[in-house]
Structure formats: structure tokens, C-alpha cells
Short mmCIF file of C-alpha atoms in Angstrom, two decimals:
data_model
loop_
_atom_site.label_atom_id
_atom_site.label_comp_id
_atom_site.label_asym_id
_atom_site.label_seq_id
_atom_site.Cartn_x
_atom_site.Cartn_y
_atom_site.Cartn_z
CA MET B 1 -21.06 -45.87 -48.63
CA SER B 2 -17.37 -45.03 -49.08
CA ASP B 3 -16.56 -43.25 -45.78
CA PRO B 4 -15.21 -46.03 -43.47
CA THR B 5 -16.15 -44.16 -40.27
CA ALA B 6 -19.72 -43.45 -41.35
CA ARG B 7 -20.06 -47.01 -42.65
CA THR B 8 -18.79 -48.49 -39.38
CA LEU B 9 -21.28 -46.42 -37.39
CA SER B 10 -24.10 -47.53 -39.70
CA LEU B 11 -23.00 -51.14 -39.24
CA LEU B 12 -23.04 -50.69 -35.45
CA SER B 13 -26.55 -49.22 -35.63
CA LEU B 14 -27.78 -52.28 -37.54
CA LEU B 15 -26.09 -54.73 -35.18
CA GLN B 16 -27.52 -53.00 -32.09
CA THR B 17 -30.92 -54.49 -32.91
CA HIS B 18 -29.32 -57.77 -31.69
CA ARG B 19 -30.86 -59.76 -34.52
CA MET B 20 -28.72 -62.16 -36.52
CA TRP B 21 -27.66 -60.42 -39.75
CA ARG B 22 -26.49 -62.40 -42.78
CA GLY B 23 -23.36 -60.99 -44.35
CA ALA B 24 -25.15 -60.52 -47.66
CA ASP B 25 -27.97 -58.56 -45.98
CA LEU B 26 -25.50 -56.25 -44.23
CA ALA B 27 -23.65 -55.73 -47.50
CA GLY B 28 -26.91 -54.81 -49.20
CA GLU B 29 -27.90 -52.36 -46.44
CA LEU B 30 -24.49 -50.65 -46.56
CA GLY B 31 -23.96 -50.83 -50.32
CA VAL B 32 -20.60 -52.64 -50.07
CA SER B 33 -19.17 -56.12 -50.59
CA GLU B 34 -19.29 -58.90 -47.98
CA ARG B 35 -15.50 -58.66 -47.78
CA THR B 36 -15.83 -55.01 -46.72
CA VAL B 37 -18.42 -56.02 -44.13
CA ARG B 38 -15.91 -58.49 -42.65
CA ARG B 39 -13.28 -55.74 -42.40
CA ASP B 40 -15.76 -53.36 -40.75
CA VAL B 41 -16.75 -56.06 -38.25
CA ASP B 42 -13.07 -56.46 -37.36
CA ARG B 43 -12.86 -52.68 -36.92
CA LEU B 44 -15.79 -52.74 -34.47
CA ARG B 45 -14.13 -55.54 -32.52
CA GLY B 46 -11.00 -53.44 -32.30
CA LEU B 47 -13.07 -50.61 -30.82
CA GLY B 48 -14.34 -52.89 -28.06
CA TYR B 49 -17.65 -54.13 -29.47
CA PRO B 50 -17.96 -57.94 -29.19
CA VAL B 51 -19.47 -59.03 -32.51
CA ASP B 52 -20.30 -62.74 -32.70
CA ALA B 53 -20.07 -64.54 -36.04
CA GLU B 54 -21.77 -67.84 -36.82
CA PRO B 55 -21.04 -69.84 -39.99
CA GLY B 56 -23.56 -71.64 -42.16
CA VAL B 57 -26.73 -70.84 -44.05
CA ASP B 58 -28.53 -69.62 -40.92
CA GLY B 59 -25.44 -67.87 -39.55
CA GLY B 60 -24.29 -64.30 -39.70
CA TYR B 61 -23.27 -61.49 -37.36
CA ARG B 62 -24.77 -60.36 -34.07
CA LEU B 63 -23.68 -57.80 -31.45
CA ALA B 64 -23.17 -59.72 -28.23
CA VAL B 65 -25.04 -58.67 -25.09
CA GLY B 66 -22.78 -57.01 -22.53
CA ALA B 67 -20.80 -54.76 -24.83
CA HIS B 68 -18.92 -51.88 -23.26
CA LEU B 69 -19.70 -48.28 -24.11
CA PRO B 70 -16.53 -46.98 -25.80
CA ALA B 71 -18.40 -44.76 -28.26
CA LEU B 72 -20.13 -42.85 -25.43
CA LEU B 73 -16.90 -42.30 -23.51
CA VAL B 74 -18.56 -42.50 -20.11
CA THR B 75 -17.45 -44.02 -16.83
CA ASP B 76 -19.39 -46.79 -15.07
CA ASP B 77 -20.82 -44.26 -12.58
CA GLU B 78 -21.89 -41.99 -15.44
CA ALA B 79 -23.56 -44.89 -17.26
CA ILE B 80 -25.51 -45.76 -14.10
CA ALA B 81 -26.53 -42.13 -13.58
CA LEU B 82 -27.63 -41.81 -17.21
CA THR B 83 -29.73 -44.99 -17.13
CA VAL B 84 -31.39 -44.18 -13.80
CA GLY B 85 -32.13 -40.66 -15.01
CA LEU B 86 -33.72 -41.96 -18.22
CA ARG B 87 -35.89 -44.41 -16.28
CA ALA B 88 -37.10 -41.60 -14.02
CA THR B 89 -37.82 -39.39 -17.04
CA ALA B 90 -39.73 -42.18 -18.76
CA LEU B 91 -42.18 -42.23 -15.84
CA SER B 92 -42.57 -38.45 -15.71
CA ALA B 93 -45.32 -36.35 -17.23
CA ILE B 94 -43.06 -34.16 -19.36
CA GLU B 95 -44.91 -33.95 -22.67
CA GLY B 96 -43.01 -35.28 -25.67
CA ILE B 97 -40.04 -36.72 -23.79
CA GLU B 98 -41.35 -40.07 -22.56
CA ASN B 99 -41.07 -42.05 -25.81
CA SER B 100 -37.59 -40.72 -26.58
CA SER B 101 -36.45 -41.64 -23.07
CA VAL B 102 -37.75 -45.19 -23.43
CA ALA B 103 -36.09 -45.59 -26.86
CA LEU B 104 -32.71 -44.45 -25.54
CA MET B 105 -33.18 -46.46 -22.34
CA THR B 106 -33.74 -49.58 -24.46
CA LYS B 107 -30.56 -48.99 -26.46
CA LEU B 108 -28.52 -48.56 -23.29
CA ASP B 109 -30.05 -51.65 -21.70
CA ASP B 110 -28.98 -53.68 -24.75
CA ILE B 111 -25.29 -52.84 -24.35
CA LEU B 112 -24.81 -52.40 -20.60
CA PRO B 113 -22.40 -54.94 -19.10
CA ASP B 114 -24.09 -57.37 -16.71
CA ARG B 115 -22.30 -55.96 -13.65
CA LEU B 116 -23.67 -52.45 -14.35
CA ARG B 117 -27.16 -53.80 -15.07
CA ARG B 118 -27.16 -55.56 -11.69
CA GLN B 119 -26.10 -52.36 -9.92
CA ILE B 120 -28.86 -50.37 -11.65
CA ASP B 121 -31.51 -53.01 -10.86
CA ALA B 122 -30.44 -53.01 -7.20
CA LEU B 123 -30.70 -49.23 -7.06
CA GLN B 124 -34.11 -49.25 -8.73
CA ARG B 125 -35.43 -51.79 -6.22
CA SER B 126 -34.23 -49.59 -3.36
CA VAL B 127 -35.98 -46.44 -4.59
CA GLU B 128 -39.71 -45.79 -4.60
CA VAL B 129 -41.04 -43.09 -6.92
CA MET B 130 -43.92 -40.99 -5.61
CA THR B 131 -46.54 -40.33 -8.27
CA TRP B 132 -49.69 -38.25 -8.31
CA SER B 133 -51.92 -41.05 -9.56
CA HIS B 134 -54.91 -41.74 -7.30
CA ASP B 135 -55.43 -45.36 -8.34
CA GLY B 136 -52.04 -46.69 -7.25
CA ALA B 137 -51.05 -47.53 -10.84
CA VAL B 138 -47.31 -48.07 -11.16
CA VAL B 139 -45.38 -48.67 -14.38
CA ARG B 140 -42.05 -50.45 -14.01
CA SER B 141 -39.24 -49.13 -16.17
CA ASN B 142 -37.99 -52.66 -16.84
CA ASP B 143 -41.41 -53.53 -18.30
CA LEU B 144 -41.19 -50.52 -20.63
CA THR B 145 -37.77 -51.70 -21.76
CA VAL B 146 -39.01 -55.21 -22.60
CA LEU B 147 -42.06 -53.90 -24.47
CA SER B 148 -39.98 -51.35 -26.36
CA GLN B 149 -37.57 -54.09 -27.44
CA GLY B 150 -40.50 -56.15 -28.70
CA CYS B 151 -41.85 -53.21 -30.71
CA ARG B 152 -38.45 -52.36 -32.15
CA ASP B 153 -37.39 -55.91 -33.08
CA SER B 154 -40.86 -57.23 -34.11
CA GLU B 155 -40.67 -59.94 -31.44
CA GLU B 156 -43.69 -61.44 -29.68
CA VAL B 157 -44.20 -60.69 -25.99
CA ARG B 158 -46.07 -62.67 -23.34
CA PHE B 159 -47.41 -61.37 -20.02
CA ALA B 160 -50.10 -61.82 -17.40
CA TYR B 161 -52.83 -59.19 -17.58
CA ARG B 162 -55.61 -57.98 -15.29
CA ARG B 163 -58.52 -56.38 -17.14
CA ARG B 164 -60.40 -53.36 -15.82
CA ASP B 165 -63.18 -55.71 -14.61
CA GLY B 166 -60.64 -57.63 -12.50
CA GLU B 167 -60.41 -60.72 -14.71
CA ASP B 168 -56.89 -62.22 -14.99
CA SER B 169 -55.55 -63.70 -18.21
CA HIS B 170 -52.32 -64.62 -19.98
CA ARG B 171 -51.59 -62.86 -23.26
CA LEU B 172 -49.30 -63.47 -26.23
CA VAL B 173 -49.08 -60.39 -28.43
CA GLN B 174 -47.25 -58.88 -31.37
CA PRO B 175 -46.37 -55.42 -30.00
CA HIS B 176 -46.79 -52.47 -32.34
CA GLN B 177 -46.02 -49.35 -30.28
CA LEU B 178 -46.04 -47.85 -26.80
CA VAL B 179 -48.17 -44.76 -26.22
CA ALA B 180 -47.74 -42.34 -23.29
CA ALA B 181 -50.89 -40.53 -22.13
CA GLY B 182 -50.23 -38.33 -19.13
CA ARG B 183 -48.73 -40.63 -16.49
CA ARG B 184 -50.27 -43.71 -18.10
CA TRP B 185 -48.61 -46.03 -20.62
CA TYR B 186 -50.47 -48.14 -23.16
CA LEU B 187 -49.27 -50.91 -25.50
CA VAL B 188 -50.94 -51.23 -28.88
CA ALA B 189 -50.55 -54.83 -30.04
CA TRP B 190 -52.05 -57.64 -32.08
CA ASP B 191 -53.42 -60.26 -29.68
CA VAL B 192 -52.27 -63.57 -31.19
CA ARG B 193 -54.82 -65.82 -29.49
CA ARG B 194 -57.80 -63.48 -29.96
CA GLY B 195 -56.83 -62.55 -33.51
CA ASP B 196 -57.49 -58.83 -33.13
CA TRP B 197 -55.90 -55.51 -32.21
CA ARG B 198 -55.92 -54.60 -28.52
CA THR B 199 -54.79 -51.78 -26.24
CA PHE B 200 -53.21 -52.83 -22.93
CA ARG B 201 -52.48 -50.65 -19.91
CA VAL B 202 -48.87 -51.36 -18.96
CA ASP B 203 -49.52 -50.95 -15.21
CA ARG B 204 -51.95 -53.89 -15.41
CA MET B 205 -49.27 -56.21 -16.83
CA SER B 206 -47.18 -58.65 -14.81
CA GLU B 207 -43.70 -59.80 -15.83
CA PRO B 208 -43.76 -59.12 -19.60
CA ALA B 209 -41.09 -61.18 -21.38
CA LEU B 210 -39.85 -61.56 -24.93
CA ALA B 211 -41.19 -64.79 -26.42
CA GLY B 212 -38.34 -65.32 -28.89
CA VAL B 213 -40.61 -65.43 -31.97
CA ARG B 214 -40.33 -62.86 -34.76
CA PHE B 215 -43.35 -61.65 -36.72
CA GLU B 216 -44.20 -59.65 -39.82
CA ARG B 217 -45.65 -56.28 -38.85
CA ARG B 218 -49.23 -55.81 -39.99
CA PRO B 219 -50.94 -52.47 -40.78
CA LEU B 220 -52.66 -50.76 -37.85
CA PRO B 221 -56.36 -49.95 -38.46
CA ALA B 222 -55.82 -46.30 -37.51
CA ALA B 223 -53.75 -43.31 -38.58
CA ASP B 224 -51.27 -44.00 -35.78
CA ALA B 225 -50.99 -45.75 -32.41
CA ALA B 226 -51.97 -42.63 -30.44
CA SER B 227 -55.18 -42.29 -32.48
CA PHE B 228 -55.96 -45.98 -31.89
CA VAL B 229 -55.59 -45.55 -28.12
CA ARG B 230 -57.62 -42.33 -28.14
CA GLU B 231 -60.52 -43.95 -29.99
CA GLY B 232 -60.43 -46.91 -27.62
CA MET B 233 -60.60 -44.63 -24.60
CA ARG B 234 -63.58 -42.80 -26.06
CA SER B 235 -65.44 -46.05 -26.70
CA MET B 236 -65.00 -47.32 -23.13
CA VAL B 237 -67.96 -47.01 -20.81
CA ALA B 238 -66.46 -45.17 -17.83
CA ALA B 239 -68.00 -45.21 -14.39
CA HIS B 240 -68.26 -41.41 -14.10
CA ARG B 241 -69.05 -38.63 -16.55
CA ALA B 242 -69.12 -34.85 -16.41
CA VAL B 243 -69.69 -32.10 -18.95
CA VAL B 244 -67.93 -28.75 -18.52
CA VAL B 245 -68.67 -25.70 -20.66
CA VAL B 246 -65.40 -23.85 -21.28
CA SER B 247 -65.17 -20.17 -22.21
CA ALA B 248 -62.67 -20.73 -25.00
CA SER B 249 -62.45 -21.72 -28.63
CA THR B 250 -62.01 -25.30 -29.80
CA ALA B 251 -58.41 -24.53 -30.81
CA GLU B 252 -57.66 -23.16 -27.34
CA VAL B 253 -59.18 -26.23 -25.65
CA GLU B 254 -57.06 -28.47 -27.88
CA THR B 255 -53.92 -26.89 -26.41
CA LEU B 256 -54.70 -28.85 -23.23
CA GLY B 257 -53.47 -31.92 -25.12
CA HIS B 258 -53.72 -35.36 -23.56
CA TRP B 259 -55.18 -33.96 -20.32
CA ILE B 260 -58.53 -33.92 -22.10
CA SER B 261 -59.44 -37.39 -23.33
CA GLY B 262 -63.15 -36.73 -23.95
CA ASP B 263 -65.05 -35.02 -26.74
CA ALA B 264 -64.95 -31.25 -27.20
CA THR B 265 -68.03 -29.83 -28.94
CA PRO B 266 -68.59 -26.14 -29.87
CA THR B 267 -71.74 -24.57 -28.38
CA ASP B 268 -74.06 -22.01 -29.97
CA ASP B 269 -72.71 -19.19 -27.78
CA GLY B 270 -69.10 -19.62 -28.92
CA ARG B 271 -67.91 -21.76 -26.02
CA VAL B 272 -66.88 -25.45 -25.96
CA ALA B 273 -68.58 -28.31 -24.09
CA VAL B 274 -65.97 -30.80 -22.89
CA THR B 275 -67.05 -34.30 -21.84
CA ILE B 276 -64.87 -35.88 -19.14
CA THR B 277 -65.10 -39.59 -18.40
CA ALA B 278 -63.10 -41.68 -15.92
CA ASP B 279 -63.39 -44.58 -13.51
CA ASP B 280 -62.18 -42.39 -10.64
CA LEU B 281 -64.25 -39.49 -9.20
CA VAL B 282 -61.13 -37.62 -8.09
CA HIS B 283 -59.70 -37.87 -11.61
CA VAL B 284 -62.84 -36.24 -13.02
CA ALA B 285 -62.67 -33.45 -10.41
CA SER B 286 -58.93 -32.97 -11.01
CA THR B 287 -59.48 -32.60 -14.74
CA ILE B 288 -62.17 -29.97 -14.12
CA ALA B 289 -59.81 -28.10 -11.79
CA PHE B 290 -57.01 -28.28 -14.36
CA ILE B 291 -59.21 -26.77 -17.07
CA ALA B 292 -60.19 -24.01 -14.62
CA THR B 293 -56.52 -23.03 -14.23
CA ARG B 294 -56.62 -21.93 -17.88
CA PHE B 295 -60.18 -20.89 -18.67
CA ASP B 296 -63.47 -19.81 -17.08
CA ILE B 297 -65.76 -22.83 -16.81
CA GLU B 298 -69.30 -23.82 -15.97
CA ILE B 299 -70.07 -27.34 -14.74
CA ASP B 300 -73.08 -28.43 -16.76
CA THR B 301 -73.51 -32.00 -15.54
CA ALA B 302 -71.47 -33.97 -12.99
CA PRO B 303 -72.01 -36.49 -10.18
CA ASP B 304 -72.79 -34.89 -6.81
CA GLU B 305 -69.56 -36.26 -5.33
CA VAL B 306 -67.52 -34.55 -8.06
CA ARG B 307 -69.26 -31.25 -7.32
CA ARG B 308 -68.46 -31.66 -3.61
CA ILE B 309 -64.80 -32.35 -4.35
CA VAL B 310 -64.56 -29.27 -6.58
CA ASP B 311 -66.37 -27.07 -4.03
CA SER B 312 -64.21 -28.22 -1.10
CA THR B 313 -61.05 -27.71 -3.16
CA ALA B 314 -62.15 -24.17 -4.07
CA ARG B 315 -62.86 -23.38 -0.41
CA ARG B 316 -59.44 -24.60 0.66
CA LEU B 317 -57.77 -22.52 -2.04
CA ARG B 318 -59.71 -19.41 -0.99
CA GLY B 319 -58.79 -20.07 2.63
CA SER B 320 -55.13 -20.36 1.76
CA MET B 321 -55.25 -16.98 0.01
CA SER B 322 -56.96 -15.36 3.03
CA ALA B 323 -54.41 -16.84 5.42
CA ALA B 324 -51.56 -15.49 3.30
CA GLY B 325 -53.01 -11.99 3.44
CA THR B 326 -53.30 -9.45 0.65
CA MET B 327 -50.10 -9.03 -1.30
CA ARG B 328 -48.98 -5.42 -1.77
CA PRO B 329 -46.54 -4.24 -4.44
CA ASP B 330 -43.20 -2.90 -3.26
#
């Protein structure tokens, strides 16, 4: 790589993983000599990035925590606003944006000066985010940052965990990837003590922390992390189950995305039978109502309480339309 500017940016990208890089390894990644690496490190230092160097066989270069943000050209207030905004976005239900927000949030958290990080943490503790979840599940943005760092740097993570049956345990895992499903976050990881792959709900974790031990990534027994989580959700025995026949094609039902976690099976009359399972009755009813905003449906089987929730919701909606009166065109 002959362009000094491009090479320096590539060097910064490698150092931002905060692992210790041997000079020879950096030279190999960049396709230059170790002498050139030393000059590029000096160039980064001149730009305001504190790069630590340690001599010896186990030494090398590492980007120090607490670097300023000269490359972004933002003020302290702008850095705080950007980080807080990313944390809010990471907990939203905007499809396709959650993982990118967490990745960028993790990069910023790596290089924020301590004084800014303390200001952001204080602000986060003073603000409560209202969510639409009915089970009180809350995911902390700091937890997502720690888990994302573990996935990115192949570093083991430890945390306390409460299973869905209420049993508490302490886990040591090799994190593979975070998966966002609606407003829920899942961690796919290799459980070190149990010797098997597991899926963990992030809102059931307590105080996840990096364990300081690196690991070699192992192949996931699925096409991708999202598929692994999806199959795990399908295999769980949920407390409540409903089947809704949807007047649509399978392709149309699939456009509902992660809102539909159950099976979708074509029927003989050209419709699709969707199976909905959940531990929460209101969640089942809400999913039925959501499908009904897009397609005509027929509830085939469902618990009586789910039917009552759907019926009462429909009555309230009809009442709201009657109260508003009949709209006339201008």
C-alpha cells in the first residue's frame, strides 16, 4: 500500500481493535516494512492518537483507551449527542439499523475520553426509555457495547444469567454475534462450561464483563446467527399458541419479517396458516392484530383469553371510529 494517507487510515482501523499488534504482523497486513509501520505510528501520534508501544517478544503497538476524536472533527457536545443518539437507536425497532448502531457505538466507546464517557453514563442513568414490551424486558446499551466488543475481538465474556424458568446461573462464554429480533436482543455464543452453543436473551443478563481471555472462533452449526436464533425459538415450548389463517401468499406473509417467528404453512385454498407462539398472551394477541393490519385473517385456534383480548381491542377500535364520526371528502 503506497498511499501514505490510505495506509495510515488502514493502520488506525487495525489499532482500533485495541489488541496488541506485533510490528511484523502490522507490516504484513499493510504490505510494507516494519520501518514504514514505525513512521506511520509516529504520524498517528502527530494527529492526536495515543499509540502505546511495548518492546520485547510479546510487545507491539496498541491504541490507548481515551483517544480524542480528531478524525471525526466533532466537539465534545456533538460526541455526546452522537453517542446518546446511537444508544437510543440501538434499542429501537427500526429494521436493519440496530446492528449497525451497536457496531458504531462500540467504536465510539473505545475512543471516547474518560471525561466524556462519564458525562454520557450520567445522562443515560438520568433518562428512562419507554418501550412497548409487555414483559418489562430492558436491554442496557452498555451491555450491548460489552457484548459487541467481545464478538468483535474474540474475547470471552462472563455474566450472571436468569433462565426463562427463573433459575439463576453464572456463565462464561465465547461470544459469536448479537442478533436483534424486534425489540429483543439475543447473543449467540459458545458456553465454555457446558461445551455447547447457546442463545442468551440480553435482557436476562446481569453485568456482562470482558474476561480478558482470547479464543479461536469456531464454526457455527447454522447458516448464520439469525438462523440459529430462529431455529432455537421454534424449538422452545412456549406457554401459549395460536394458529391464524391469512388471506395471502407465503411470499406476502414473509414480508412481515421478524414479527412472525412461527411457522407459515400454505393451505389447500391458497391461504397461509401462521403459527404464533409466545409466553405472553398479550404478545400473541398483538401479533394477530399486527397481521390483521395487512391482511384478512381467520383465527383458527387460540386460547380463550387471546380471543377476548382481540375482540375487546376490535370493539374499542370500532368505538373510536364511531366517536370520530364519518369523514367526508372536501
